[in-house]
PDB file of C-alpha atoms and ligand atoms in Angstrom:
ATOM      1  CA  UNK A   1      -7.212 -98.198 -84.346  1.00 97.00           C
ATOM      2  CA  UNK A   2      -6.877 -95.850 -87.250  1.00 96.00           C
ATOM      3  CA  UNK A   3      -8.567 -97.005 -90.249  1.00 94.00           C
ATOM      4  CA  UNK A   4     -10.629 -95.068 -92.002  1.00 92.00           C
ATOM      5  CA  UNK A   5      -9.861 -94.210 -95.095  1.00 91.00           C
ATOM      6  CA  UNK A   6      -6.712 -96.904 -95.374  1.00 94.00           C
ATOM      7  CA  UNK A   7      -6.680 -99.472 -97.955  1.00 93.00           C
ATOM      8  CA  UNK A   8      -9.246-102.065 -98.120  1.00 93.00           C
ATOM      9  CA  UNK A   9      -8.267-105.777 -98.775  1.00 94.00           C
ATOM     10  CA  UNK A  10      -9.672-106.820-102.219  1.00 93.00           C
ATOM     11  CA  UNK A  11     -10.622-110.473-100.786  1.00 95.00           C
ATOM     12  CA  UNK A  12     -13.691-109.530 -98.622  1.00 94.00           C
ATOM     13  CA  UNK A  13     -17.092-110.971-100.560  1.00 92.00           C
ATOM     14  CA  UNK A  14     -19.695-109.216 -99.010  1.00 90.00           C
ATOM     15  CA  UNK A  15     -23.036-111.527 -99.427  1.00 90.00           C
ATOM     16  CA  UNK A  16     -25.078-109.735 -97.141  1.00 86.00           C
ATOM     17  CA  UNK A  17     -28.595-108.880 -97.947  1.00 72.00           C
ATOM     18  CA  UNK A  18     -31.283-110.554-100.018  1.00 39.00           C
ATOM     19  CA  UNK A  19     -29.599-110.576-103.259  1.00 38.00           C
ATOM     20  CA  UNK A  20     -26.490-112.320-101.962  1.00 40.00           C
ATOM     21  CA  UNK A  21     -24.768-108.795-102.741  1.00 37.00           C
ATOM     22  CA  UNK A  22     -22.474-108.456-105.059  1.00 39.00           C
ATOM     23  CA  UNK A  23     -21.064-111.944-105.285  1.00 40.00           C
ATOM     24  CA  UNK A  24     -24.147-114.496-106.152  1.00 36.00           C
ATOM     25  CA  UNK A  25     -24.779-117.257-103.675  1.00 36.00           C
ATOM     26  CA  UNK A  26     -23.576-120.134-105.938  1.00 34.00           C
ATOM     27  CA  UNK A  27     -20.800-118.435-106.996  1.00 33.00           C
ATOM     28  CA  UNK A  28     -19.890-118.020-103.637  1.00 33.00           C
ATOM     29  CA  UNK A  29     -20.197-121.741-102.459  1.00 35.00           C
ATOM     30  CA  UNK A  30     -17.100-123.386-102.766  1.00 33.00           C
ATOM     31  CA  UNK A  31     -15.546-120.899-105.445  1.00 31.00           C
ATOM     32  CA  UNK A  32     -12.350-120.652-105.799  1.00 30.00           C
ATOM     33  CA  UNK A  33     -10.671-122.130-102.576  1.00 29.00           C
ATOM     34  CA  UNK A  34     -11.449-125.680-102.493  1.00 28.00           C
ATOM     35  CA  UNK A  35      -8.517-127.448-102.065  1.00 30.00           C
ATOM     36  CA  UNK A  36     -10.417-131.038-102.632  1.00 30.00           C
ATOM     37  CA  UNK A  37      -9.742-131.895-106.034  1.00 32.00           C
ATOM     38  CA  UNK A  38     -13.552-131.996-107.743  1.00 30.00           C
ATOM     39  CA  UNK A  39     -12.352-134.422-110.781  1.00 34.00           C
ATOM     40  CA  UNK A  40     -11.595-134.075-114.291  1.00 38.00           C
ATOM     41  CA  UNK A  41     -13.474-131.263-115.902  1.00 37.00           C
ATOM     42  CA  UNK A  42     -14.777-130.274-112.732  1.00 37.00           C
ATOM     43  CA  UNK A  43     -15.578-126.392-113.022  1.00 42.00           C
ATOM     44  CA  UNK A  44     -18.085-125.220-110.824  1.00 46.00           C
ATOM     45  CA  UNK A  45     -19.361-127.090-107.904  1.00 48.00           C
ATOM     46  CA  UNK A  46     -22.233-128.635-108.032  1.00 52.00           C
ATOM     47  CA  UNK A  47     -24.519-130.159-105.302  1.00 53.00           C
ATOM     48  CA  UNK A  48     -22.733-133.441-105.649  1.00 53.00           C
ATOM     49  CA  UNK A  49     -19.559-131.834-104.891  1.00 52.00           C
ATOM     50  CA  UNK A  50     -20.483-129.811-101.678  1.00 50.00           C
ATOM     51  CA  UNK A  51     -22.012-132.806-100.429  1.00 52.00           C
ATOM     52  CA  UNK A  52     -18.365-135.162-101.317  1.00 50.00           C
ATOM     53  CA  UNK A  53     -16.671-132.578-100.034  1.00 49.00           C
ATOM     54  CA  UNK A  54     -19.012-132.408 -96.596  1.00 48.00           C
ATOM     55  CA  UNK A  55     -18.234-136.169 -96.024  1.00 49.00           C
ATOM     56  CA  UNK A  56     -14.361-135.433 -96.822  1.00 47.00           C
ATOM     57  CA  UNK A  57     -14.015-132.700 -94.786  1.00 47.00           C
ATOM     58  CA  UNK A  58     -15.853-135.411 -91.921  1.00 45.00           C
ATOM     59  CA  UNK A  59     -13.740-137.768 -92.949  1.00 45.00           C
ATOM     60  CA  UNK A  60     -10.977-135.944 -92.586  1.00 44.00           C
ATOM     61  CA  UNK A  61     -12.021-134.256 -89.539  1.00 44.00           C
ATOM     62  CA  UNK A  62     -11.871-130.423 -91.303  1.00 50.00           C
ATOM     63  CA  UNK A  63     -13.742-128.704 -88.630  1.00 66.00           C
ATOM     64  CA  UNK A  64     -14.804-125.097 -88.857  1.00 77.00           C
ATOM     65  CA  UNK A  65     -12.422-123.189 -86.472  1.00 83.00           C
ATOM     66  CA  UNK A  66     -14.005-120.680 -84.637  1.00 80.00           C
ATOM     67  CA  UNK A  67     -13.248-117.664 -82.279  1.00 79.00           C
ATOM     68  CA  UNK A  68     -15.369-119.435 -79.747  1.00 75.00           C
ATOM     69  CA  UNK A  69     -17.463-122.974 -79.012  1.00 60.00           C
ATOM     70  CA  UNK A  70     -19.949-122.283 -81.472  1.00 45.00           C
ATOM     71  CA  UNK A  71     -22.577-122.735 -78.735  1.00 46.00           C
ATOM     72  CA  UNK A  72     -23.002-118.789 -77.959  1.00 43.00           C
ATOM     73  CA  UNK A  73     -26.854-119.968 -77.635  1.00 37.00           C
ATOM     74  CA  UNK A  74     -27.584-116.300 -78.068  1.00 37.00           C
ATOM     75  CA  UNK A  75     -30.925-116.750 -79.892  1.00 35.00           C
ATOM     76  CA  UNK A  76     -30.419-114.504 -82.551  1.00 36.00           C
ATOM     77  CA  UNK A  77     -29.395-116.601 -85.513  1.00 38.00           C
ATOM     78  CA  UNK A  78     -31.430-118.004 -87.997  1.00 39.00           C
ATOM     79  CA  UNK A  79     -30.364-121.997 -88.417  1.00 38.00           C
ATOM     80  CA  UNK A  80     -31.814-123.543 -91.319  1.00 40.00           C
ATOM     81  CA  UNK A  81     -32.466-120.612 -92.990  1.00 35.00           C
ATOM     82  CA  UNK A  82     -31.734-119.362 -96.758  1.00 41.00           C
ATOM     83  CA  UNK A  83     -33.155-115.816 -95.786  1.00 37.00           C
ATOM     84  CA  UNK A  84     -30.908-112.943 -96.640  1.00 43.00           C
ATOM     85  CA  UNK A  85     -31.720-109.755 -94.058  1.00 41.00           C
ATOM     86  CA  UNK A  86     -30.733-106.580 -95.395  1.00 39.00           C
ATOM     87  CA  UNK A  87     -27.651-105.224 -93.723  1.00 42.00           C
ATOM     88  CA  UNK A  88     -28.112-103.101 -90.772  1.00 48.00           C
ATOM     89  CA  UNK A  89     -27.858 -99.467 -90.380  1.00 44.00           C
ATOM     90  CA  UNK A  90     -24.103 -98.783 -89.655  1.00 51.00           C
ATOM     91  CA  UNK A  91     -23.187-101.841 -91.054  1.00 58.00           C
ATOM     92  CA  UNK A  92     -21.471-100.805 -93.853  1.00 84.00           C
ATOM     93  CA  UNK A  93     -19.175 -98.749 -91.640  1.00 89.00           C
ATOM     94  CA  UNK A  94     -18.301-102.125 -90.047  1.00 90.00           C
ATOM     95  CA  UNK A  95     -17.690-103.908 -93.570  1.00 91.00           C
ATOM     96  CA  UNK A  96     -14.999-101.288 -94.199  1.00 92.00           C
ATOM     97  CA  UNK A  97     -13.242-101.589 -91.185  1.00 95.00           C
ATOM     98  CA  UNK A  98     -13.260-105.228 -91.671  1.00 95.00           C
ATOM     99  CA  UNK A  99     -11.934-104.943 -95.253  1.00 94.00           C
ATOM    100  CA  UNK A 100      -9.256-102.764 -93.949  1.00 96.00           C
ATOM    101  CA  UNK A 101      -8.140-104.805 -90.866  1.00 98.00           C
ATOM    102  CA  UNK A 102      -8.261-107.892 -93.254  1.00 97.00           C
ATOM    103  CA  UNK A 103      -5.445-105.926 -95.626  1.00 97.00           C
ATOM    104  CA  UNK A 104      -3.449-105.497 -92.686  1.00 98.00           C
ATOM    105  CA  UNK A 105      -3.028-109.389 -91.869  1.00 98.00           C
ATOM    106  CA  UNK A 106      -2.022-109.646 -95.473  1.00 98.00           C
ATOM    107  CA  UNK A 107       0.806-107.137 -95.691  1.00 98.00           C
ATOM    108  CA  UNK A 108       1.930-108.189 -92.272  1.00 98.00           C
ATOM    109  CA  UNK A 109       1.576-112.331 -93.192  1.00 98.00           C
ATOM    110  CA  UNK A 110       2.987-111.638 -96.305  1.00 98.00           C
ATOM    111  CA  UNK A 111       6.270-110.158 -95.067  1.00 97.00           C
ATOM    112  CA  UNK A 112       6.148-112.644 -92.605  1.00 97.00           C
ATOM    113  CA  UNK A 113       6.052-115.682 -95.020  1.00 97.00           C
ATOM    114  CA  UNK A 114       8.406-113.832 -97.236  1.00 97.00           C
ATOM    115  CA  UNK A 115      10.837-113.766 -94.442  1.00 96.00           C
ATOM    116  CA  UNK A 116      10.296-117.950 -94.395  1.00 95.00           C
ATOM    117  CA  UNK A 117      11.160-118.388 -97.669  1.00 96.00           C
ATOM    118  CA  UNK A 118       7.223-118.932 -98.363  1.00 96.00           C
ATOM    119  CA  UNK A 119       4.202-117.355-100.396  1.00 97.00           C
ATOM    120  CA  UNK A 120       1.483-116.368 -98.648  1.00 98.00           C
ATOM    121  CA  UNK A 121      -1.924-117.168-100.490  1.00 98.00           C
ATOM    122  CA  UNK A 122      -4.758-114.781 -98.338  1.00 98.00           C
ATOM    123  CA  UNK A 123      -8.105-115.866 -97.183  1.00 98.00           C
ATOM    124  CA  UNK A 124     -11.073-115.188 -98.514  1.00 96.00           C
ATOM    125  CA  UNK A 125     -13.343-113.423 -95.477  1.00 96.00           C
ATOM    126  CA  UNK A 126     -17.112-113.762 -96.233  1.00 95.00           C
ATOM    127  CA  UNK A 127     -19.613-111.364 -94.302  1.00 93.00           C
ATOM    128  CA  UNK A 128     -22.784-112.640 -94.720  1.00 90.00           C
ATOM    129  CA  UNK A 129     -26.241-112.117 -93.007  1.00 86.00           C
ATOM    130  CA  UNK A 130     -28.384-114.635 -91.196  1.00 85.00           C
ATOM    131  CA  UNK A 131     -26.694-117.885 -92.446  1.00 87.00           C
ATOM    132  CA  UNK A 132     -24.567-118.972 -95.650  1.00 88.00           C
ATOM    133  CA  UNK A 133     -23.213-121.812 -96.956  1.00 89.00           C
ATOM    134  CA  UNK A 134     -19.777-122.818 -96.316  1.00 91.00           C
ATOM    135  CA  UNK A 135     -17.440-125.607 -97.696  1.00 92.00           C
ATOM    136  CA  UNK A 136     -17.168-126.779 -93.654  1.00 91.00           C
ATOM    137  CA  UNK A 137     -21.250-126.332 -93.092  1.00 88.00           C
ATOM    138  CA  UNK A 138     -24.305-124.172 -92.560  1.00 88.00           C
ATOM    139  CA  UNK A 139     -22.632-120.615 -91.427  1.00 88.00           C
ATOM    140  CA  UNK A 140     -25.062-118.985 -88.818  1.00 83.00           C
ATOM    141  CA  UNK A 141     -24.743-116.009 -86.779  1.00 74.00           C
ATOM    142  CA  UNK A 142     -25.272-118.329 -83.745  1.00 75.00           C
ATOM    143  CA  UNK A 143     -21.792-120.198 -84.534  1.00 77.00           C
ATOM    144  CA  UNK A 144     -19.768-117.008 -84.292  1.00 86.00           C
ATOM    145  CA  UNK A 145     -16.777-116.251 -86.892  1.00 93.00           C
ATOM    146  CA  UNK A 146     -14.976-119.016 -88.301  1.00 94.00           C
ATOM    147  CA  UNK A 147     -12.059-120.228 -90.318  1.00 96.00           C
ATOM    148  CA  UNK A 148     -13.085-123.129 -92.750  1.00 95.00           C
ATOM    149  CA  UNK A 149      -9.493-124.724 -94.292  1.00 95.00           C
ATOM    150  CA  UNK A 150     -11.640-126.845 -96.700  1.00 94.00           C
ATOM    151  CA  UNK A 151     -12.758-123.279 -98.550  1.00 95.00           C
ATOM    152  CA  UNK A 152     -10.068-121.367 -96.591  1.00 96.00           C
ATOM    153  CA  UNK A 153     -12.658-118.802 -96.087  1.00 96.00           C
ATOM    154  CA  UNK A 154     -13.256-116.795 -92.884  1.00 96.00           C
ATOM    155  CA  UNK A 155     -17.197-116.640 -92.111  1.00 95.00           C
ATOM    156  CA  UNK A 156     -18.321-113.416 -89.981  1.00 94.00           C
ATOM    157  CA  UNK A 157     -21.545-111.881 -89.718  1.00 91.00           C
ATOM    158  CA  UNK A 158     -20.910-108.562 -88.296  1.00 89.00           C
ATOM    159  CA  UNK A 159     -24.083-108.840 -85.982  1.00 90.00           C
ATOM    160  CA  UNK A 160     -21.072-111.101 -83.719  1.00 91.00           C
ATOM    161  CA  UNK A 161     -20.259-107.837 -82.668  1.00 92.00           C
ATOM    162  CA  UNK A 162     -23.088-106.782 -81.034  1.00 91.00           C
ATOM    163  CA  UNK A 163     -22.737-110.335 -79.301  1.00 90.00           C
ATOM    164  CA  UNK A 164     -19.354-109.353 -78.380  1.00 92.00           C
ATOM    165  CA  UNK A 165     -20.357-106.135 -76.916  1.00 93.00           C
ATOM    166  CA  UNK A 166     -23.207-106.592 -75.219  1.00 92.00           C
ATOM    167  CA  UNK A 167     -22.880-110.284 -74.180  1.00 90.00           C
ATOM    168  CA  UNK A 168     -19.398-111.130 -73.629  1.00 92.00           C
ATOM    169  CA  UNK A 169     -18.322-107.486 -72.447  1.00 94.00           C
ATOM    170  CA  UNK A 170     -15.727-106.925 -75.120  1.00 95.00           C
ATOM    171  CA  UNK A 171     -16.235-103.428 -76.814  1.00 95.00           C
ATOM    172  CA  UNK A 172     -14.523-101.760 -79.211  1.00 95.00           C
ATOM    173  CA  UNK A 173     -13.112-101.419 -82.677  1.00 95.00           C
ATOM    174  CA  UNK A 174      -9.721-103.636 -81.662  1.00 97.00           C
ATOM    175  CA  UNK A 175     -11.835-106.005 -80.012  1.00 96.00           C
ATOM    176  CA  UNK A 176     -13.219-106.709 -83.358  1.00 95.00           C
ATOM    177  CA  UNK A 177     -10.264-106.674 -85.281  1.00 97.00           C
ATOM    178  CA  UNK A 178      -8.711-109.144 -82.757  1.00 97.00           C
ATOM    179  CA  UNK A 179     -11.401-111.248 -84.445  1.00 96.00           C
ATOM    180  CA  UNK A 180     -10.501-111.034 -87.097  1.00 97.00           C
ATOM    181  CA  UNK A 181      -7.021-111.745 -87.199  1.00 98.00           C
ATOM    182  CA  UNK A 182      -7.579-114.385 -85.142  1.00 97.00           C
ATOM    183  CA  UNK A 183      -9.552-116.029 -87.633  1.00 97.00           C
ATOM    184  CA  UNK A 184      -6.581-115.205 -89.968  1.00 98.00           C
ATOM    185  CA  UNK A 185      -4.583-116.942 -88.129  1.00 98.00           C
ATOM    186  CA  UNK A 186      -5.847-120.054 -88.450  1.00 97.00           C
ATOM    187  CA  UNK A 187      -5.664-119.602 -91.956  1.00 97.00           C
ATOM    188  CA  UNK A 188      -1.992-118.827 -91.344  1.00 98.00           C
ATOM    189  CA  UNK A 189      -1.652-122.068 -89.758  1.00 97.00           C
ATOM    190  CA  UNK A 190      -3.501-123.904 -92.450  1.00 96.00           C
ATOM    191  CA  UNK A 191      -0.622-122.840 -95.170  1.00 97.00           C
ATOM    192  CA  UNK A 192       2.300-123.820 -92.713  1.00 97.00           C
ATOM    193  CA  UNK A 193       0.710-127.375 -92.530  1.00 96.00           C
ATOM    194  CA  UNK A 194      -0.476-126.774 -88.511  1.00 96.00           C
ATOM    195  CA  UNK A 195      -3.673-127.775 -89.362  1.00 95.00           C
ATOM    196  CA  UNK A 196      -3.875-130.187 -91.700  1.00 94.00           C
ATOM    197  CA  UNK A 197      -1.608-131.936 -89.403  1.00 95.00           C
ATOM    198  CA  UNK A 198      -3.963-131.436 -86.692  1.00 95.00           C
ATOM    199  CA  UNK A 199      -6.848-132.956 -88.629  1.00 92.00           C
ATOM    200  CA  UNK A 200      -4.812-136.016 -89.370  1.00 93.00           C
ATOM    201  CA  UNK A 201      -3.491-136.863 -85.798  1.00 94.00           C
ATOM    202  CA  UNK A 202      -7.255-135.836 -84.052  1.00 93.00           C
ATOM    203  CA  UNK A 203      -8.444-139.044 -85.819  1.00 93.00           C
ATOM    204  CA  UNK A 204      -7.079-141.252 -83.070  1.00 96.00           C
ATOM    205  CA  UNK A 205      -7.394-139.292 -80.548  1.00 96.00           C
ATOM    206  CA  UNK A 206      -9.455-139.182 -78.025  1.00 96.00           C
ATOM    207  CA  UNK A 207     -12.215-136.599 -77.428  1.00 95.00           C
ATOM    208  CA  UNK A 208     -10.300-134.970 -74.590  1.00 96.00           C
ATOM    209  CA  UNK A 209      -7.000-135.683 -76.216  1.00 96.00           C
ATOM    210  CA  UNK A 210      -8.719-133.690 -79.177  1.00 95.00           C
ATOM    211  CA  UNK A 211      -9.621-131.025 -77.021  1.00 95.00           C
ATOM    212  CA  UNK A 212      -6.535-130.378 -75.408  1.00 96.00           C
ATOM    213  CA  UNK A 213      -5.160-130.234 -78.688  1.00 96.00           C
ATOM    214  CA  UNK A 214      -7.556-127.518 -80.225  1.00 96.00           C
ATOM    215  CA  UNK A 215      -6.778-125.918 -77.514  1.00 97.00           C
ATOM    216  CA  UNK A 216      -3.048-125.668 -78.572  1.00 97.00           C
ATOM    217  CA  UNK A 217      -4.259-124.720 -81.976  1.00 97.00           C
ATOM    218  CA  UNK A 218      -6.823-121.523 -81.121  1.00 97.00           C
ATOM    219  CA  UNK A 219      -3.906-120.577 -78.678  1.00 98.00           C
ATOM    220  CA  UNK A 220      -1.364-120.311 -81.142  1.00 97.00           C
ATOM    221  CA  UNK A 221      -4.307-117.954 -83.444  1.00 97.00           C
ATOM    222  CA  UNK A 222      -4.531-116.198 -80.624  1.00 98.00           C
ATOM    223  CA  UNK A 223      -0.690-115.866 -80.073  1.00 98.00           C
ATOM    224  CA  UNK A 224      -1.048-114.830 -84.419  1.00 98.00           C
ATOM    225  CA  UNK A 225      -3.211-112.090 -83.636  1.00 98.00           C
ATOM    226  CA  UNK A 226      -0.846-110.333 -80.949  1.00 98.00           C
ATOM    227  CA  UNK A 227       1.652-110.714 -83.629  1.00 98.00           C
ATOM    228  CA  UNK A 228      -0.662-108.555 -86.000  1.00 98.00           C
ATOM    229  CA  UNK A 229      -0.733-106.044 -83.445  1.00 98.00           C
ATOM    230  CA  UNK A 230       2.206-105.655 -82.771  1.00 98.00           C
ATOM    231  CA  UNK A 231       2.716-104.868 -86.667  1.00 98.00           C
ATOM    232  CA  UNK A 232      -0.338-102.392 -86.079  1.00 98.00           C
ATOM    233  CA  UNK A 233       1.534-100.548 -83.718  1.00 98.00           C
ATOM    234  CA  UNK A 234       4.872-100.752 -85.554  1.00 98.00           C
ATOM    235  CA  UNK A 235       2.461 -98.703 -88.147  1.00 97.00           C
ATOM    236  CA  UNK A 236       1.727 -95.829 -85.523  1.00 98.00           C
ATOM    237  CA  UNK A 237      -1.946 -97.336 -86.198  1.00 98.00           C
ATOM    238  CA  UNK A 238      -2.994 -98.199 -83.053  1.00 98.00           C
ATOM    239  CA  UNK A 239      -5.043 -95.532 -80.459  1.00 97.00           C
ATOM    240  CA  UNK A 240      -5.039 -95.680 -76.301  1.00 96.00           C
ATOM    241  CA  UNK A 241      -6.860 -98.584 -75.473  1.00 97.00           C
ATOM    242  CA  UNK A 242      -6.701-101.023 -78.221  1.00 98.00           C
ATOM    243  CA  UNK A 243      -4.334-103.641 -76.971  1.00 98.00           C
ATOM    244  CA  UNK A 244      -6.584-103.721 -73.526  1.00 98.00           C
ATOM    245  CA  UNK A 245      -9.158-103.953 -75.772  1.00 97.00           C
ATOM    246  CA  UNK A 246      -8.242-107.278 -77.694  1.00 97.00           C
ATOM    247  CA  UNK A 247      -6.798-108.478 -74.303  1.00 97.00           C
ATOM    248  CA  UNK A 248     -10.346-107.945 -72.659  1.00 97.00           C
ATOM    249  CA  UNK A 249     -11.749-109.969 -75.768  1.00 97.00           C
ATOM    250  CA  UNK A 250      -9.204-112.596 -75.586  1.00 97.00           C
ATOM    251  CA  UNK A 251     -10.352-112.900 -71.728  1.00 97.00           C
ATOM    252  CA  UNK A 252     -13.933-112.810 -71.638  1.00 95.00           C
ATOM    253  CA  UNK A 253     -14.246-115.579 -74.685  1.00 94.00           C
ATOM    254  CA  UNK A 254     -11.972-118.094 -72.275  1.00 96.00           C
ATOM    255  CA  UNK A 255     -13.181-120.927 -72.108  1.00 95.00           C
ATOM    256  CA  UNK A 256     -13.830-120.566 -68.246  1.00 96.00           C
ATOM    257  CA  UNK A 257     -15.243-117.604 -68.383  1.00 95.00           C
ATOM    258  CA  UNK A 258     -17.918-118.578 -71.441  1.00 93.00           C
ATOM    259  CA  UNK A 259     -18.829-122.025 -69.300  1.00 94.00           C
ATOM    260  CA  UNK A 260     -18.930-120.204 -65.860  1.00 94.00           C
ATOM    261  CA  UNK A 261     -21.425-117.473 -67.896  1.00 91.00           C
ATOM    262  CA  UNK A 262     -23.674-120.167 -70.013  1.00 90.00           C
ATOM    263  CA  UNK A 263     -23.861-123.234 -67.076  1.00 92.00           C
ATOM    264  CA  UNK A 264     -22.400-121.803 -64.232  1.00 94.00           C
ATOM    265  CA  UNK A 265     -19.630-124.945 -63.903  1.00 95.00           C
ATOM    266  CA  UNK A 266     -16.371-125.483 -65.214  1.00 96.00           C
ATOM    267  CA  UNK A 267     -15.027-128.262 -66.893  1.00 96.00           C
ATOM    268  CA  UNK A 268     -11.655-128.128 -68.190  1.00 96.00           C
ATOM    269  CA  UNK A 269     -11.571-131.264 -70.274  1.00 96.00           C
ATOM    270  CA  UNK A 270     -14.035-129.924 -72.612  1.00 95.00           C
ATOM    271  CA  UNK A 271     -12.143-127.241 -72.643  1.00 95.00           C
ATOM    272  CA  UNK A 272     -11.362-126.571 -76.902  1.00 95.00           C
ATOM    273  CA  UNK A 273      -9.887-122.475 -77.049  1.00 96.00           C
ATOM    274  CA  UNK A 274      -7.991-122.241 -73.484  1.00 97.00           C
ATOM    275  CA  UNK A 275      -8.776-120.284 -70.826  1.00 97.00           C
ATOM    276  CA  UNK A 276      -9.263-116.427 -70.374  1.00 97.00           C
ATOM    277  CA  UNK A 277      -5.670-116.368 -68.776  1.00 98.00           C
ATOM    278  CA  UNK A 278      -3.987-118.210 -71.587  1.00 98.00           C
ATOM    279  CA  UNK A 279      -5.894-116.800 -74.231  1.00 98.00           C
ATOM    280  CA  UNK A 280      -5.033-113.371 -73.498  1.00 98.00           C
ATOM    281  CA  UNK A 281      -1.410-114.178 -72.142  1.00 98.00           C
ATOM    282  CA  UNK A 282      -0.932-115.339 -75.855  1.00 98.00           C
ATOM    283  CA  UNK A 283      -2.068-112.638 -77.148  1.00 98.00           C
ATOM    284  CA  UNK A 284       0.359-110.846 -75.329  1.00 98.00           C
ATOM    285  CA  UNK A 285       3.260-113.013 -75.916  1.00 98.00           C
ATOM    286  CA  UNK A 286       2.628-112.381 -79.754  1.00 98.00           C
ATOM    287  CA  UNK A 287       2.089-108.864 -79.075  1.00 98.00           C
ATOM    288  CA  UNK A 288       5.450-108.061 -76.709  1.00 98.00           C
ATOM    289  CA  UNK A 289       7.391-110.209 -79.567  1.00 98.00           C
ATOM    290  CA  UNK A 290       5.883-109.222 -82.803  1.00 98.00           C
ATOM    291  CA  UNK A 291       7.440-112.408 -83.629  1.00 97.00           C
ATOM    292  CA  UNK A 292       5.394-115.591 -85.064  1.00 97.00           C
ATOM    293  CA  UNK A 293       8.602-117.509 -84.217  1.00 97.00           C
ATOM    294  CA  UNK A 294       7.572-117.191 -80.480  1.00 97.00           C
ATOM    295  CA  UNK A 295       4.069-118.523 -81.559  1.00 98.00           C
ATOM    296  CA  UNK A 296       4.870-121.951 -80.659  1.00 97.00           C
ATOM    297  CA  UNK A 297       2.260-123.521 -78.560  1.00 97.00           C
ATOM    298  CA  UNK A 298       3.079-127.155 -79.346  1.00 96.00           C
ATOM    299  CA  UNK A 299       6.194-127.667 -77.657  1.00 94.00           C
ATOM    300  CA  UNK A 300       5.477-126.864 -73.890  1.00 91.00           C
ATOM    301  CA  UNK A 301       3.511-126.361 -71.292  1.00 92.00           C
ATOM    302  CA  UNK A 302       0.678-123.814 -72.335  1.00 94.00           C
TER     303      UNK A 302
HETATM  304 ZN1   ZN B 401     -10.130-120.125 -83.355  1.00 94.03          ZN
END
């Protein structure tokens, strides 16, 4: 993908390193984004607060939504921990790219929600080191990148891509933009009211029920994110290989091929993202259409 030297998105808070980086760590928790009213008079957020808004967000079953399981068991995390690792060598390369990917999903979601007669309000993406605080729980590089709608932040530690290279098989820089705008589009989904709806109805549901409804959801990001592609390449931004790329992502992070990998059996009810051949045949169908309209995982058979 071509992006150096493109603009960067202005809502990245980097709070890697020791320091918290530029954006202090209690500034960062909660911030602007909570959508949980915190009371009269309620400015910052306080320790009170995070925890109310913890037992919401169970209450109201506002899960983290993440590229994967969350159970990448990869060892290299640091759960628990308040420790703030300086950035790696090469990272900041990575942050830029990031920042620059991220402005993409906002001109591109932008238009799109334009188009519907709708604003659209961006994310906040966080890149943080070792763990941080988010409005859904503990972020951790063991989790992988999330989407929390109570904060409607996206959590990514940019170490997940040496996970995604080296353990899941899925190099390359539109590999990790796929990410990305997966992530994004769960955020997407959280301002058309797909997810809040989702939390609601999961409350009587069954676990599997549950499942099979995630599964609808992280289908549909992944649908979101071929959509963004297809914008990418609209742009004349996109290099041989990228789309095969993201495909091979959207593939080896099935849920099939991550349970096959991690306990060598397969069990489909548990199954919360889809498989690798739905996850990257949505992909595709967001990428061939460039249209969010064909997006719609909810009405058929997936
Ligand atoms: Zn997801």
């Amino acid at each position: 993908m071509k992006w150096r030297g493109r603009k960067r998105s202005s809502n990245v808070q980097d709070r890697r390193g020791s320091g918290g980086g530029m954006f202090g760590r209690s500034a960062g928790v909660g911030g602007s984004g909570i959508r949980i009213p915190t009371g009269p008079g309620g400015g910052g957020l306080g320790i009170g607060a995070i925890v109310i808004i913890l037992i919401v967000g169970a209450v109201l079953g506002i899960n983290p939504l993440s590229l994967l399981d969350g159970s990448l068991g990869t060892g290299t995390g640091d759960r628990g921990s308040v420790s703030r690792p300086l950035p790696e060598a090469g990272e900041d390369d990575l942050a830029d790219f990031v920042a620059v990917v991220v402005q993409d999903t906002e001109d591109l979601w932008t238009e799109v929600f334009i188009e519907n007669g709708m604003t659209y309000v961006p994310a906040t993406v966080v890149l943080f080191s070792g763990s941080d605080q988010s409005a859904c729980g503990l972020a951790d590089a063991r989790t992988g990148p999330f989407y929390c709608p109570a904060d409607q932040s996206v959590y990514i530690d940019l170490t997940f891509y040496d996970t995604l290279r080296q353990q899941f098989g899925a190099p390359g820089d539109f590999a990790q933009a796929y990410v990305i705008a997966h992530e994004v589009g769960h955020h997407v989904q959280n301002l058309t009211g797909v997810l809040p709806e989702y939390a609601q109805a999961i409350q009587s549901m069954s676990e599997e029920e549950a499942n099979a409804y995630s599964v609808r959801i992280e289908l549909q990001a992944d649908c979101y994110a071929g959509v963004w592609a297809n914008y990418i390449g609209e742009e004349n931004l996109l290099e041989d290989g990228d789309v095969a790329e993201a495909i091979n992502a959207a593939e080896q992070i099935g849920d099939d091929a991550i349970q096959e990998r991690t306990q060598g059996v397969v069990i489909p009810k548990t199954f919360t993202h889809g498989t690798s051949a739905q996850r990257s045949e949505w992909f595709d169908r967001g990428y061939q259409s460039g249209d969010a309209g064909a997006c719609d995982t909810f009405s058929g058979p997936i």
